[in-house]
Amino acid sequence: MTPLRTLIVLRHAKAAQVPGLADRERPLTDRGERDAKRVGDEIRAAGLEPDAVLCSPAVRTRRTAELAFPEVEISYEREIYEAYPDELLELVRRTDPGLSTVVLCGHNPGVHELALGLAGGDYVFRPGAFAVIGVESPWEELWPGQGRLITQWDPKAP
C-alpha cells in the first residue's frame, strides 16, 4: 500500500566547531554547505516534493534547510532545538493535515531516535543524513512504530 503521507527526518549538515561561539550560532562547514545542497538533490531525485519544512532555528539547521529546499516554505520551530524524540513527534502530530510530505530538520540524538522510533532500521545518522518514512495514519494519530522506512541517505555513504 502506498503511504498517504511522507515524513523526511533530516539531521543538519556538518557544522563548524568555533571556540567561543554559542552552539545555536554554529555555521555549516564548506562540506556541510555542499552536503545540504545534495540533500535537496537526493530528495528530488527520489520524486519527493516537500510541502513544508519544520526546522530548528539554529544557524546550521536553518542553512541546511535553505540550501536543500530553496523553494519550500520553512517554519522555524524553536522546540526542535535540543528536543527529545517524543517532543519532535508531538510537533509532527500538530502538522497541517492537508500536507502530504513534510521535512523535519533538526539535531541528533533527537532526530535519529525519532526516525528509529517511528520506523525502525539499523543505520547511523551522521550530519546531513535523512530518513524517508511512509505514514499511513493522519499526522495527529501518528505513534511510534507506525511508520515504514522507505529509504535513508547518508552523505558519506558510497
PDB file of C-alpha atoms in Angstrom:
ATOM      1  CA  MET A   1       0.000   0.000   0.000  1.00  0.00           C
ATOM      2  CA  THR A   2       1.276   3.462  -0.865  1.00  0.00           C
ATOM      3  CA  PRO A   3       1.724   5.706   2.177  1.00  0.00           C
ATOM      4  CA  LEU A   4      -0.671   8.621   2.430  1.00  0.00           C
ATOM      5  CA  ARG A   5       1.999  10.823   3.974  1.00  0.00           C
ATOM      6  CA  THR A   6       5.764  11.063   3.944  1.00  0.00           C
ATOM      7  CA  LEU A   7       7.936  12.350   6.756  1.00  0.00           C
ATOM      8  CA  ILE A   8      11.545  13.164   5.902  1.00  0.00           C
ATOM      9  CA  VAL A   9      13.626  13.302   9.076  1.00  0.00           C
ATOM     10  CA  LEU A  10      16.813  15.282   8.373  1.00  0.00           C
ATOM     11  CA  ARG A  11      19.839  15.958  10.518  1.00  0.00           C
ATOM     12  CA  HIS A  12      21.542  19.267   9.762  1.00  0.00           C
ATOM     13  CA  ALA A  13      24.659  19.093   7.592  1.00  0.00           C
ATOM     14  CA  LYS A  14      28.196  19.243   9.004  1.00  0.00           C
ATOM     15  CA  ALA A  15      28.704  22.245  11.273  1.00  0.00           C
ATOM     16  CA  ALA A  16      31.879  24.023  12.282  1.00  0.00           C
ATOM     17  CA  GLN A  17      33.265  23.907  15.811  1.00  0.00           C
ATOM     18  CA  VAL A  18      34.070  27.525  16.576  1.00  0.00           C
ATOM     19  CA  PRO A  19      35.593  28.257  20.010  1.00  0.00           C
ATOM     20  CA  GLY A  20      33.595  30.854  21.904  1.00  0.00           C
ATOM     21  CA  LEU A  21      30.622  30.739  19.521  1.00  0.00           C
ATOM     22  CA  ALA A  22      27.258  29.762  21.032  1.00  0.00           C
ATOM     23  CA  ASP A  23      26.055  26.333  19.901  1.00  0.00           C
ATOM     24  CA  ARG A  24      22.967  27.811  18.222  1.00  0.00           C
ATOM     25  CA  GLU A  25      25.209  30.080  16.126  1.00  0.00           C
ATOM     26  CA  ARG A  26      27.477  27.398  14.655  1.00  0.00           C
ATOM     27  CA  PRO A  27      27.656  27.714  10.842  1.00  0.00           C
ATOM     28  CA  LEU A  28      27.977  24.927   8.306  1.00  0.00           C
ATOM     29  CA  THR A  29      31.415  23.963   7.071  1.00  0.00           C
ATOM     30  CA  ASP A  30      32.172  24.067   3.335  1.00  0.00           C
ATOM     31  CA  ARG A  31      31.408  20.339   3.217  1.00  0.00           C
ATOM     32  CA  GLY A  32      28.179  20.987   5.107  1.00  0.00           C
ATOM     33  CA  GLU A  33      27.127  23.547   2.505  1.00  0.00           C
ATOM     34  CA  ARG A  34      27.792  21.051  -0.312  1.00  0.00           C
ATOM     35  CA  ASP A  35      26.038  18.210   1.514  1.00  0.00           C
ATOM     36  CA  ALA A  36      22.979  20.354   2.254  1.00  0.00           C
ATOM     37  CA  LYS A  37      22.562  21.030  -1.475  1.00  0.00           C
ATOM     38  CA  ARG A  38      22.984  17.295  -2.144  1.00  0.00           C
ATOM     39  CA  VAL A  39      20.190  16.546   0.350  1.00  0.00           C
ATOM     40  CA  GLY A  40      17.740  18.512  -1.765  1.00  0.00           C
ATOM     41  CA  ASP A  41      19.025  16.905  -4.965  1.00  0.00           C
ATOM     42  CA  GLU A  42      18.659  13.400  -3.484  1.00  0.00           C
ATOM     43  CA  ILE A  43      15.150  14.064  -2.222  1.00  0.00           C
ATOM     44  CA  ARG A  44      14.028  15.489  -5.570  1.00  0.00           C
ATOM     45  CA  ALA A  45      15.689  12.569  -7.401  1.00  0.00           C
ATOM     46  CA  ALA A  46      13.558  10.239  -5.266  1.00  0.00           C
ATOM     47  CA  GLY A  47      10.484  12.009  -6.640  1.00  0.00           C
ATOM     48  CA  LEU A  48       9.672  13.744  -3.370  1.00  0.00           C
ATOM     49  CA  GLU A  49       8.451  17.329  -3.214  1.00  0.00           C
ATOM     50  CA  PRO A  50       8.137  18.592   0.362  1.00  0.00           C
ATOM     51  CA  ASP A  51       5.052  20.661   1.152  1.00  0.00           C
ATOM     52  CA  ALA A  52       6.653  22.183   4.238  1.00  0.00           C
ATOM     53  CA  VAL A  53       9.823  22.133   6.315  1.00  0.00           C
ATOM     54  CA  LEU A  54       9.779  22.245  10.130  1.00  0.00           C
ATOM     55  CA  CYS A  55      13.211  23.468  11.159  1.00  0.00           C
ATOM     56  CA  SER A  56      15.180  24.252  14.294  1.00  0.00           C
ATOM     57  CA  PRO A  57      16.161  27.932  14.493  1.00  0.00           C
ATOM     58  CA  ALA A  58      19.874  27.130  14.961  1.00  0.00           C
ATOM     59  CA  VAL A  59      22.088  28.599  12.229  1.00  0.00           C
ATOM     60  CA  ARG A  60      23.265  25.176  10.989  1.00  0.00           C
ATOM     61  CA  THR A  61      19.728  23.786  10.593  1.00  0.00           C
ATOM     62  CA  ARG A  62      18.410  26.968   9.002  1.00  0.00           C
ATOM     63  CA  ARG A  63      21.192  26.940   6.423  1.00  0.00           C
ATOM     64  CA  THR A  64      20.741  23.221   5.745  1.00  0.00           C
ATOM     65  CA  ALA A  65      17.022  23.694   5.080  1.00  0.00           C
ATOM     66  CA  GLU A  66      17.543  26.827   2.969  1.00  0.00           C
ATOM     67  CA  LEU A  67      20.103  25.106   0.729  1.00  0.00           C
ATOM     68  CA  ALA A  68      18.204  21.823   0.437  1.00  0.00           C
ATOM     69  CA  PHE A  69      14.735  23.296  -0.098  1.00  0.00           C
ATOM     70  CA  PRO A  70      15.089  26.810  -1.547  1.00  0.00           C
ATOM     71  CA  GLU A  71      11.531  26.908  -2.886  1.00  0.00           C
ATOM     72  CA  VAL A  72       9.706  25.351   0.076  1.00  0.00           C
ATOM     73  CA  GLU A  73       8.141  27.254   2.956  1.00  0.00           C
ATOM     74  CA  ILE A  74      10.272  26.796   6.081  1.00  0.00           C
ATOM     75  CA  SER A  75       8.726  27.093   9.525  1.00  0.00           C
ATOM     76  CA  TYR A  76      11.301  27.730  12.253  1.00  0.00           C
ATOM     77  CA  GLU A  77      10.213  25.892  15.391  1.00  0.00           C
ATOM     78  CA  ARG A  78      12.272  26.665  18.497  1.00  0.00           C
ATOM     79  CA  GLU A  79      11.148  23.479  20.257  1.00  0.00           C
ATOM     80  CA  ILE A  80      13.114  21.374  17.736  1.00  0.00           C
ATOM     81  CA  TYR A  81      16.401  22.601  19.201  1.00  0.00           C
ATOM     82  CA  GLU A  82      17.547  20.092  21.868  1.00  0.00           C
ATOM     83  CA  ALA A  83      14.238  18.198  21.576  1.00  0.00           C
ATOM     84  CA  TYR A  84      13.640  14.642  22.675  1.00  0.00           C
ATOM     85  CA  PRO A  85      12.021  12.280  20.159  1.00  0.00           C
ATOM     86  CA  ASP A  86       8.619  12.428  21.898  1.00  0.00           C
ATOM     87  CA  GLU A  87       8.672  16.241  21.644  1.00  0.00           C
ATOM     88  CA  LEU A  88       9.506  16.024  17.935  1.00  0.00           C
ATOM     89  CA  LEU A  89       6.699  13.516  17.414  1.00  0.00           C
ATOM     90  CA  GLU A  90       4.273  15.884  19.136  1.00  0.00           C
ATOM     91  CA  LEU A  91       5.327  18.651  16.741  1.00  0.00           C
ATOM     92  CA  VAL A  92       4.727  16.344  13.757  1.00  0.00           C
ATOM     93  CA  ARG A  93       1.286  15.475  15.154  1.00  0.00           C
ATOM     94  CA  ARG A  94       0.392  19.187  15.026  1.00  0.00           C
ATOM     95  CA  THR A  95       1.233  19.347  11.309  1.00  0.00           C
ATOM     96  CA  ASP A  96      -1.472  20.639   8.987  1.00  0.00           C
ATOM     97  CA  PRO A  97      -3.483  17.538   7.993  1.00  0.00           C
ATOM     98  CA  GLY A  98      -3.571  18.745   4.380  1.00  0.00           C
ATOM     99  CA  LEU A  99       0.190  18.366   3.957  1.00  0.00           C
ATOM    100  CA  SER A 100       1.375  15.090   2.471  1.00  0.00           C
ATOM    101  CA  THR A 101       5.187  15.434   2.545  1.00  0.00           C
ATOM    102  CA  VAL A 102       6.885  17.146   5.478  1.00  0.00           C
ATOM    103  CA  VAL A 103      10.565  17.578   6.366  1.00  0.00           C
ATOM    104  CA  LEU A 104      11.672  17.849   9.987  1.00  0.00           C
ATOM    105  CA  CYS A 105      15.201  19.317  10.101  1.00  0.00           C
ATOM    106  CA  GLY A 106      16.863  19.084  13.496  1.00  0.00           C
ATOM    107  CA  HIS A 107      19.618  17.708  15.665  1.00  0.00           C
ATOM    108  CA  ASN A 108      20.894  14.410  16.983  1.00  0.00           C
ATOM    109  CA  PRO A 109      20.167  12.436  19.004  1.00  0.00           C
ATOM    110  CA  GLY A 110      16.511  13.517  18.776  1.00  0.00           C
ATOM    111  CA  VAL A 111      16.004  13.221  15.009  1.00  0.00           C
ATOM    112  CA  HIS A 112      17.733   9.837  14.764  1.00  0.00           C
ATOM    113  CA  GLU A 113      15.758   8.471  17.700  1.00  0.00           C
ATOM    114  CA  LEU A 114      12.529   9.814  16.166  1.00  0.00           C
ATOM    115  CA  ALA A 115      13.237   8.032  12.870  1.00  0.00           C
ATOM    116  CA  LEU A 116      14.153   4.769  14.614  1.00  0.00           C
ATOM    117  CA  GLY A 117      11.122   5.010  16.880  1.00  0.00           C
ATOM    118  CA  LEU A 118       8.709   5.549  14.011  1.00  0.00           C
ATOM    119  CA  ALA A 119      10.071   3.065  11.512  1.00  0.00           C
ATOM    120  CA  GLY A 120      12.971   1.080  12.951  1.00  0.00           C
ATOM    121  CA  GLY A 121      16.045   0.318  10.902  1.00  0.00           C
ATOM    122  CA  ASP A 122      19.732  -0.032  11.548  1.00  0.00           C
ATOM    123  CA  TYR A 123      21.702   2.940  10.301  1.00  0.00           C
ATOM    124  CA  VAL A 124      23.843   5.778  11.559  1.00  0.00           C
ATOM    125  CA  PHE A 125      22.649   9.366  11.304  1.00  0.00           C
ATOM    126  CA  ARG A 126      25.685  11.475  10.516  1.00  0.00           C
ATOM    127  CA  PRO A 127      25.374  15.189   9.727  1.00  0.00           C
ATOM    128  CA  GLY A 128      23.359  15.645   6.530  1.00  0.00           C
ATOM    129  CA  ALA A 129      21.695  12.223   6.751  1.00  0.00           C
ATOM    130  CA  PHE A 130      17.974  11.751   6.315  1.00  0.00           C
ATOM    131  CA  ALA A 131      15.341   9.020   6.600  1.00  0.00           C
ATOM    132  CA  VAL A 132      12.208   8.903   4.459  1.00  0.00           C
ATOM    133  CA  ILE A 133       9.325   7.425   6.422  1.00  0.00           C
ATOM    134  CA  GLY A 134       5.974   6.434   4.936  1.00  0.00           C
ATOM    135  CA  VAL A 135       2.989   7.096   7.173  1.00  0.00           C
ATOM    136  CA  GLU A 136      -0.495   5.616   6.731  1.00  0.00           C
ATOM    137  CA  SER A 137      -2.255   7.397   9.605  1.00  0.00           C
ATOM    138  CA  PRO A 138      -3.153  11.088   9.782  1.00  0.00           C
ATOM    139  CA  TRP A 139      -0.373  13.194  11.307  1.00  0.00           C
ATOM    140  CA  GLU A 140      -2.340  13.761  14.515  1.00  0.00           C
ATOM    141  CA  GLU A 141      -2.675   9.994  15.063  1.00  0.00           C
ATOM    142  CA  LEU A 142       0.987   9.114  14.466  1.00  0.00           C
ATOM    143  CA  TRP A 143       2.615   6.937  17.131  1.00  0.00           C
ATOM    144  CA  PRO A 144       5.969   5.123  17.417  1.00  0.00           C
ATOM    145  CA  GLY A 145       6.137   2.035  15.241  1.00  0.00           C
ATOM    146  CA  GLN A 146       3.524   3.279  12.766  1.00  0.00           C
ATOM    147  CA  GLY A 147       5.908   4.418  10.050  1.00  0.00           C
ATOM    148  CA  ARG A 148       7.676   2.423   7.364  1.00  0.00           C
ATOM    149  CA  LEU A 149      11.270   3.209   6.419  1.00  0.00           C
ATOM    150  CA  ILE A 150      11.225   3.834   2.680  1.00  0.00           C
ATOM    151  CA  THR A 151      14.869   4.826   2.361  1.00  0.00           C
ATOM    152  CA  GLN A 152      17.650   6.558   4.200  1.00  0.00           C
ATOM    153  CA  TRP A 153      20.608   8.535   2.888  1.00  0.00           C
ATOM    154  CA  ASP A 154      23.999   9.373   4.293  1.00  0.00           C
ATOM    155  CA  PRO A 155      26.271  11.924   2.579  1.00  0.00           C
ATOM    156  CA  LYS A 156      29.331   9.827   3.424  1.00  0.00           C
ATOM    157  CA  ALA A 157      27.919   6.577   2.037  1.00  0.00           C
ATOM    158  CA  PRO A 158      29.419   5.347  -1.228  1.00  0.00           C
TER     159      PRO A 158
END
